PDB file of C-alpha atoms in Angstrom:
ATOM      1  CA  UNK A  85      41.573   4.854  20.483  1.00  0.00           C
ATOM      2  CA  UNK A  86      37.803   5.316  20.772  1.00  0.00           C
ATOM      3  CA  UNK A  87      35.181   5.070  18.073  1.00  0.00           C
ATOM      4  CA  UNK A  88      31.910   6.934  18.238  1.00  0.00           C
ATOM      5  CA  UNK A  89      28.976   5.671  16.191  1.00  0.00           C
ATOM      6  CA  UNK A  90      26.243   8.120  15.370  1.00  0.00           C
ATOM      7  CA  UNK A  91      22.850   7.064  14.154  1.00  0.00           C
ATOM      8  CA  UNK A  92      21.654   8.848  11.033  1.00  0.00           C
ATOM      9  CA  UNK A  93      18.998  11.483  11.559  1.00  0.00           C
ATOM     10  CA  UNK A  94      15.584  10.317  10.424  1.00  0.00           C
ATOM     11  CA  UNK A  95      13.551  12.651   8.206  1.00  0.00           C
ATOM     12  CA  UNK A  96      10.367  11.039   9.349  1.00  0.00           C
ATOM     13  CA  UNK A  97       9.239   7.583  10.176  1.00  0.00           C
ATOM     14  CA  UNK A  98       6.738   6.048   7.779  1.00  0.00           C
ATOM     15  CA  UNK A  99       3.923   4.055   9.346  1.00  0.00           C
ATOM     16  CA  UNK A 100       2.217   1.343   7.296  1.00  0.00           C
ATOM     17  CA  UNK A 101      -0.833  -0.346   8.814  1.00  0.00           C
ATOM     18  CA  UNK A 102      -2.382  -3.493   7.367  1.00  0.00           C
ATOM     19  CA  UNK A 103      -5.646  -2.822   9.215  1.00  0.00           C
ATOM     20  CA  UNK A 104      -7.658   0.228   8.162  1.00  0.00           C
ATOM     21  CA  UNK A 105      -8.853   2.382  11.096  1.00  0.00           C
ATOM     22  CA  UNK A 106     -12.653   2.258  11.441  1.00  0.00           C
ATOM     23  CA  UNK A 107     -13.109   6.018  10.955  1.00  0.00           C
ATOM     24  CA  UNK A 108     -11.307   5.847   7.578  1.00  0.00           C
ATOM     25  CA  UNK A 109     -13.024   2.701   6.248  1.00  0.00           C
ATOM     26  CA  UNK A 110     -15.828   4.481   4.274  1.00  0.00           C
ATOM     27  CA  UNK A 111     -13.303   6.772   2.551  1.00  0.00           C
ATOM     28  CA  UNK A 112     -10.973   3.859   1.811  1.00  0.00           C
ATOM     29  CA  UNK A 113     -13.860   1.822   0.368  1.00  0.00           C
ATOM     30  CA  UNK A 114     -14.875   4.736  -1.885  1.00  0.00           C
ATOM     31  CA  UNK A 115     -11.291   5.214  -3.116  1.00  0.00           C
ATOM     32  CA  UNK A 116     -10.888   1.482  -3.814  1.00  0.00           C
ATOM     33  CA  UNK A 117     -14.185   1.273  -5.727  1.00  0.00           C
ATOM     34  CA  UNK A 118     -13.237   4.332  -7.790  1.00  0.00           C
ATOM     35  CA  UNK A 119      -9.750   2.964  -8.522  1.00  0.00           C
ATOM     36  CA  UNK A 120     -10.996  -0.474  -9.596  1.00  0.00           C
ATOM     37  CA  UNK A 121     -13.634   1.116 -11.856  1.00  0.00           C
ATOM     38  CA  UNK A 122     -11.117   3.546 -13.374  1.00  0.00           C
ATOM     39  CA  UNK A 123      -8.249   1.091 -13.838  1.00  0.00           C
ATOM     40  CA  UNK A 124     -10.366  -1.922 -14.750  1.00  0.00           C
ATOM     41  CA  UNK A 125      -8.637  -3.991 -12.097  1.00  0.00           C
ATOM     42  CA  UNK A 126      -9.473  -6.166  -9.159  1.00  0.00           C
ATOM     43  CA  UNK A 127      -7.262  -4.600  -6.495  1.00  0.00           C
ATOM     44  CA  UNK A 128      -7.735  -4.815  -2.744  1.00  0.00           C
ATOM     45  CA  UNK A 129      -6.447  -2.549  -0.001  1.00  0.00           C
ATOM     46  CA  UNK A 130      -3.685  -4.298   1.936  1.00  0.00           C
ATOM     47  CA  UNK A 131      -2.384  -1.294   3.855  1.00  0.00           C
ATOM     48  CA  UNK A 132      -2.525   2.399   4.550  1.00  0.00           C
ATOM     49  CA  UNK A 133       0.597   4.587   4.749  1.00  0.00           C
ATOM     50  CA  UNK A 134       0.759   7.271   7.447  1.00  0.00           C
ATOM     51  CA  UNK A 135      -2.993   7.248   8.148  1.00  0.00           C
ATOM     52  CA  UNK A 136      -4.408  10.712   8.907  1.00  0.00           C
ATOM     53  CA  UNK A 137      -5.315  11.363  12.521  1.00  0.00           C
ATOM     54  CA  UNK A 138      -8.537  12.921  13.785  1.00  0.00           C
ATOM     55  CA  UNK A 139     -11.756  13.716  12.005  1.00  0.00           C
ATOM     56  CA  UNK A 140     -12.260  15.768   8.938  1.00  0.00           C
ATOM     57  CA  UNK A 141     -13.141  15.393   5.334  1.00  0.00           C
ATOM     58  CA  UNK A 142     -10.908  15.549   2.301  1.00  0.00           C
ATOM     59  CA  UNK A 143      -7.916  13.970   4.010  1.00  0.00           C
ATOM     60  CA  UNK A 144      -5.191  12.443   1.870  1.00  0.00           C
ATOM     61  CA  UNK A 145      -5.181   8.658   1.958  1.00  0.00           C
ATOM     62  CA  UNK A 146      -2.023   6.825   0.899  1.00  0.00           C
ATOM     63  CA  UNK A 147      -3.161   3.283   0.199  1.00  0.00           C
ATOM     64  CA  UNK A 148      -1.286   0.114  -0.700  1.00  0.00           C
ATOM     65  CA  UNK A 149      -3.374  -1.640  -3.359  1.00  0.00           C
ATOM     66  CA  UNK A 150      -2.547  -5.206  -4.396  1.00  0.00           C
ATOM     67  CA  UNK A 151      -3.933  -7.220  -7.295  1.00  0.00           C
ATOM     68  CA  UNK A 152      -2.956  -8.802 -10.597  1.00  0.00           C
ATOM     69  CA  UNK A 153       0.402  -9.911  -9.125  1.00  0.00           C
ATOM     70  CA  UNK A 154       1.570  -6.430  -8.149  1.00  0.00           C
ATOM     71  CA  UNK A 155       1.185  -3.880  -5.382  1.00  0.00           C
ATOM     72  CA  UNK A 156       0.990  -0.133  -5.865  1.00  0.00           C
ATOM     73  CA  UNK A 157       0.938   2.843  -3.559  1.00  0.00           C
ATOM     74  CA  UNK A 158      -1.736   5.337  -4.586  1.00  0.00           C
ATOM     75  CA  UNK A 159      -2.833   8.612  -2.973  1.00  0.00           C
ATOM     76  CA  UNK A 160      -6.460   9.776  -2.935  1.00  0.00           C
ATOM     77  CA  UNK A 161      -8.591  12.538  -1.471  1.00  0.00           C
ATOM     78  CA  UNK A 162     -12.200  11.568  -0.724  1.00  0.00           C
ATOM     79  CA  UNK A 163     -14.983  14.046   0.076  1.00  0.00           C
ATOM     80  CA  UNK A 164     -18.731  13.725   0.474  1.00  0.00           C
ATOM     81  CA  UNK A 165     -20.856  14.703  -2.512  1.00  0.00           C
ATOM     82  CA  UNK A 166     -24.586  14.833  -3.119  1.00  0.00           C
ATOM     83  CA  UNK A 167     -24.421  11.606  -5.160  1.00  0.00           C
ATOM     84  CA  UNK A 168     -22.066   9.683  -2.843  1.00  0.00           C
ATOM     85  CA  UNK A 169     -18.358  10.370  -2.603  1.00  0.00           C
ATOM     86  CA  UNK A 170     -16.063  12.569  -4.676  1.00  0.00           C
ATOM     87  CA  UNK A 171     -12.726  10.796  -5.191  1.00  0.00           C
ATOM     88  CA  UNK A 172      -9.659  12.637  -6.461  1.00  0.00           C
ATOM     89  CA  UNK A 173      -6.655  10.548  -7.491  1.00  0.00           C
ATOM     90  CA  UNK A 174      -3.694  12.636  -6.368  1.00  0.00           C
ATOM     91  CA  UNK A 175      -0.760  10.452  -7.344  1.00  0.00           C
ATOM     92  CA  UNK A 176       0.525   6.945  -7.622  1.00  0.00           C
ATOM     93  CA  UNK A 177       3.657   5.045  -6.640  1.00  0.00           C
ATOM     94  CA  UNK A 178       5.497   7.961  -5.045  1.00  0.00           C
ATOM     95  CA  UNK A 179       4.977  10.526  -7.832  1.00  0.00           C
ATOM     96  CA  UNK A 180       4.778  13.246  -5.182  1.00  0.00           C
ATOM     97  CA  UNK A 181       8.454  12.818  -4.292  1.00  0.00           C
ATOM     98  CA  UNK A 182       7.780  11.073  -0.991  1.00  0.00           C
ATOM     99  CA  UNK A 183       9.353   7.758  -0.221  1.00  0.00           C
ATOM    100  CA  UNK A 184       7.024   5.003  -1.330  1.00  0.00           C
ATOM    101  CA  UNK A 185       6.355   1.429  -0.439  1.00  0.00           C
ATOM    102  CA  UNK A 186       8.230  -1.072  -2.606  1.00  0.00           C
ATOM    103  CA  UNK A 187       6.106  -2.028  -5.616  1.00  0.00           C
ATOM    104  CA  UNK A 188       6.599  -5.774  -5.270  1.00  0.00           C
ATOM    105  CA  UNK A 189       6.787  -6.082  -1.523  1.00  0.00           C
ATOM    106  CA  UNK A 190       3.215  -6.082  -0.172  1.00  0.00           C
ATOM    107  CA  UNK A 191       2.341  -6.287   3.505  1.00  0.00           C
ATOM    108  CA  UNK A 192       2.473  -9.822   4.963  1.00  0.00           C
ATOM    109  CA  UNK A 193      -1.281 -10.453   4.689  1.00  0.00           C
ATOM    110  CA  UNK A 194      -1.352 -10.181   0.895  1.00  0.00           C
ATOM    111  CA  UNK A 195       1.788 -12.296   0.532  1.00  0.00           C
ATOM    112  CA  UNK A 196       0.405 -14.999   2.823  1.00  0.00           C
ATOM    113  CA  UNK A 197      -2.729 -15.441   0.676  1.00  0.00           C
ATOM    114  CA  UNK A 198      -0.652 -15.597  -2.495  1.00  0.00           C
ATOM    115  CA  UNK A 199       1.695 -18.267  -1.120  1.00  0.00           C
ATOM    116  CA  UNK A 200      -1.251 -20.375   0.117  1.00  0.00           C
ATOM    117  CA  UNK A 201      -2.934 -20.103  -3.285  1.00  0.00           C
ATOM    118  CA  UNK A 202       0.189 -21.096  -5.252  1.00  0.00           C
ATOM    119  CA  UNK A 203       1.207 -23.897  -2.865  1.00  0.00           C
ATOM    120  CA  UNK A 204      -2.278 -25.397  -3.126  1.00  0.00           C
ATOM    121  CA  UNK A 205      -2.023 -25.611  -6.924  1.00  0.00           C
ATOM    122  CA  UNK A 206       1.379 -27.292  -7.213  1.00  0.00           C
ATOM    123  CA  UNK A 207       3.226 -30.211  -5.660  1.00  0.00           C
ATOM    124  CA  UNK A 208       6.445 -28.179  -5.572  1.00  0.00           C
ATOM    125  CA  UNK A 209       6.838 -24.408  -5.124  1.00  0.00           C
ATOM    126  CA  UNK A 210      10.098 -22.467  -5.256  1.00  0.00           C
ATOM    127  CA  UNK A 211      10.248 -19.022  -3.655  1.00  0.00           C
ATOM    128  CA  UNK A 212      13.084 -16.772  -4.734  1.00  0.00           C
ATOM    129  CA  UNK A 213      13.835 -13.692  -2.669  1.00  0.00           C
ATOM    130  CA  UNK A 214      15.859 -10.947  -4.322  1.00  0.00           C
ATOM    131  CA  UNK A 215      16.664  -7.743  -2.435  1.00  0.00           C
ATOM    132  CA  UNK A 216      13.418  -7.791  -0.528  1.00  0.00           C
ATOM    133  CA  UNK A 217      11.211  -8.585  -3.501  1.00  0.00           C
ATOM    134  CA  UNK A 218       9.177 -11.776  -3.714  1.00  0.00           C
TER     135      UNK A 218
END
């Protein structure tokens, strides 16, 4: 008797980078500044999901923003305007039906800073992992 294993067909592979490509940095900075001003938070960009390739303005940016003990995936469109940048907030946390990044599972860089901060404040630290969340 022979068994044949078939791998499931992938709809598309999601790429998450924790380093922002240089050509996208001004747009990412504008989106982050707009988001922090609008939401009254102190978030930082810890990743970009499926970064757009090539030049062009008004590209969709899917950013992983971490702050205040949580991480969120938000989508923006940034275009040049006479007074700086025009930022449009398209959606947040997978509202567009696409598969998102887990809310409480930030890229390793953000988690590393958090662990260092907590461990430095206490003599004993317990980390509990539950289904990929931290």
